[in-house]
Amino acid sequence: MSLHSETVVTLERLVDSFTKQEPRKTISPSVLCLGWTVNTQQESLPRPSILADPGLVIPQGNSVKFICTSPSEYDMFRLEKHSTYIMNKKNDFPPKKQAIFQLGPVNEDTAGSYQCLYQKGYMWSPRSEPLELKVTNEDVPHTSDPVPGVTSVPTLQSYKVWNGVRMALAGVVFLVLGAIIGEALYNQ
């Protein structure tokens, strides 16, 4: 028995219990189901977007990154090819809104229609618009900025490097301030 038919049976029992107690009040199970469906639809998640880096045409043997972006935080992103599961990526660093899936080296079997969707709590978003990936045997020239608005995606390693630079700079500032305060105290 499916969840929908179990819900209808439960609602029919609920309606029967109301009608036995108060014969004047009757509620149709279809009306209750309609209300339940409307509430579910009002809580739906927005559709994510998907981009391919370095582009939609990839030479055989190279790699491609799919960048999936949600309008809000997510718990998990899923990449699909022809509506079939390829891989999931959990959000280990909230409030992240992007997931990056790397495929490669690509071959003719990698070509096809890709979509992504995300999970927030117990709900899944609708699938993104499909992205058609083509794999060629030829070299494809790449521009320095293959996707408008997306230059490069920072990695965990680059965050560590920049955090180290910031900490070193903060140390230098504290050292200079200490020297200034020490000199002021010495001159008094």
CSV table of N, CA and C in Angstrom, one decimal, residues 6-34:
chain,number,residue,atom,x,y,z
A,6,GLU,N,-2.5,5.0,1.9
A,6,GLU,CA,-2.6,4.9,3.3
A,6,GLU,C,-3.2,6.2,3.9
A,7,THR,N,-2.8,7.3,3.3
A,7,THR,CA,-3.3,8.6,3.8
A,7,THR,C,-4.8,8.7,3.5
A,8,VAL,N,-5.2,8.3,2.3
A,8,VAL,CA,-6.7,8.3,2.0
A,8,VAL,C,-7.5,7.4,2.9
A,9,VAL,N,-7.0,6.2,3.2
A,9,VAL,CA,-7.7,5.3,4.1
A,9,VAL,C,-7.8,5.9,5.5
A,10,THR,N,-6.7,6.5,6.0
A,10,THR,CA,-6.7,7.2,7.3
A,10,THR,C,-7.6,8.3,7.3
A,11,LEU,N,-7.7,9.1,6.3
A,11,LEU,CA,-8.6,10.2,6.2
A,11,LEU,C,-10.0,9.8,6.2
A,12,GLU,N,-10.3,8.7,5.4
A,12,GLU,CA,-11.7,8.1,5.4
A,12,GLU,C,-12.1,7.7,6.8
A,13,ARG,N,-11.2,7.1,7.5
A,13,ARG,CA,-11.5,6.7,8.9
A,13,ARG,C,-11.8,7.9,9.8
A,14,LEU,N,-11.0,8.9,9.6
A,14,LEU,CA,-11.2,10.2,10.3
A,14,LEU,C,-12.6,10.8,10.0
A,15,VAL,N,-12.9,10.8,8.7
A,15,VAL,CA,-14.2,11.3,8.3
A,15,VAL,C,-15.3,10.5,8.9
A,16,ASP,N,-15.2,9.1,8.9
A,16,ASP,CA,-16.2,8.3,9.4
A,16,ASP,C,-16.4,8.5,10.9
A,17,SER,N,-15.3,8.8,11.7
A,17,SER,CA,-15.5,9.0,13.1
A,17,SER,C,-16.2,10.3,13.3
A,18,PHE,N,-15.9,11.3,12.5
A,18,PHE,CA,-16.7,12.6,12.6
A,18,PHE,C,-18.1,12.5,12.3
A,19,THR,N,-18.4,11.7,11.2
A,19,THR,CA,-19.8,11.6,10.8
A,19,THR,C,-20.6,10.8,11.7
A,20,LYS,N,-20.0,9.8,12.5
A,20,LYS,CA,-20.8,9.0,13.4
A,20,LYS,C,-21.1,9.8,14.7
A,21,GLN,N,-20.2,10.7,15.0
A,21,GLN,CA,-20.5,11.5,16.2
A,21,GLN,C,-21.4,12.7,15.9
A,22,GLU,N,-21.3,13.4,14.8
A,22,GLU,CA,-22.1,14.5,14.5
A,22,GLU,C,-22.6,14.3,13.0
A,23,PRO,N,-23.8,13.8,12.8
A,23,PRO,CA,-24.2,13.5,11.5
A,23,PRO,C,-24.3,14.8,10.6
A,24,ARG,N,-24.4,16.0,11.1
A,24,ARG,CA,-24.5,17.2,10.3
A,24,ARG,C,-23.2,17.5,9.6
A,25,LYS,N,-22.1,17.2,10.2
A,25,LYS,CA,-20.8,17.6,9.7
A,25,LYS,C,-20.2,16.5,8.8
A,26,THR,N,-20.0,16.7,7.6
A,26,THR,CA,-19.3,15.7,6.7
A,26,THR,C,-18.2,16.4,6.0
A,27,ILE,N,-17.1,15.7,5.9
A,27,ILE,CA,-15.9,16.2,5.3
A,27,ILE,C,-15.5,15.1,4.2
A,28,SER,N,-15.3,15.6,3.0
A,28,SER,CA,-14.9,14.6,2.0
A,28,SER,C,-13.4,14.3,2.1
A,29,PRO,N,-13.0,13.1,2.0
A,29,PRO,CA,-11.6,12.7,2.0
A,29,PRO,C,-10.8,13.5,0.9
A,30,SER,N,-11.4,13.7,-0.2
A,30,SER,CA,-10.7,14.4,-1.3
A,30,SER,C,-10.4,15.8,-1.0
A,31,VAL,N,-11.3,16.5,-0.2
A,31,VAL,CA,-11.1,17.8,0.2
A,31,VAL,C,-9.9,17.9,1.2
A,32,LEU,N,-9.9,16.9,2.1
A,32,LEU,CA,-8.8,16.8,3.0
A,32,LEU,C,-7.4,16.6,2.3
A,33,CYS,N,-7.5,15.7,1.3
A,33,CYS,CA,-6.3,15.4,0.5
A,33,CYS,C,-5.8,16.6,-0.2
A,34,LEU,N,-6.8,17.4,-0.8
A,34,LEU,CA,-6.5,18.6,-1.5
A,34,LEU,C,-5.8,19.6,-0.6
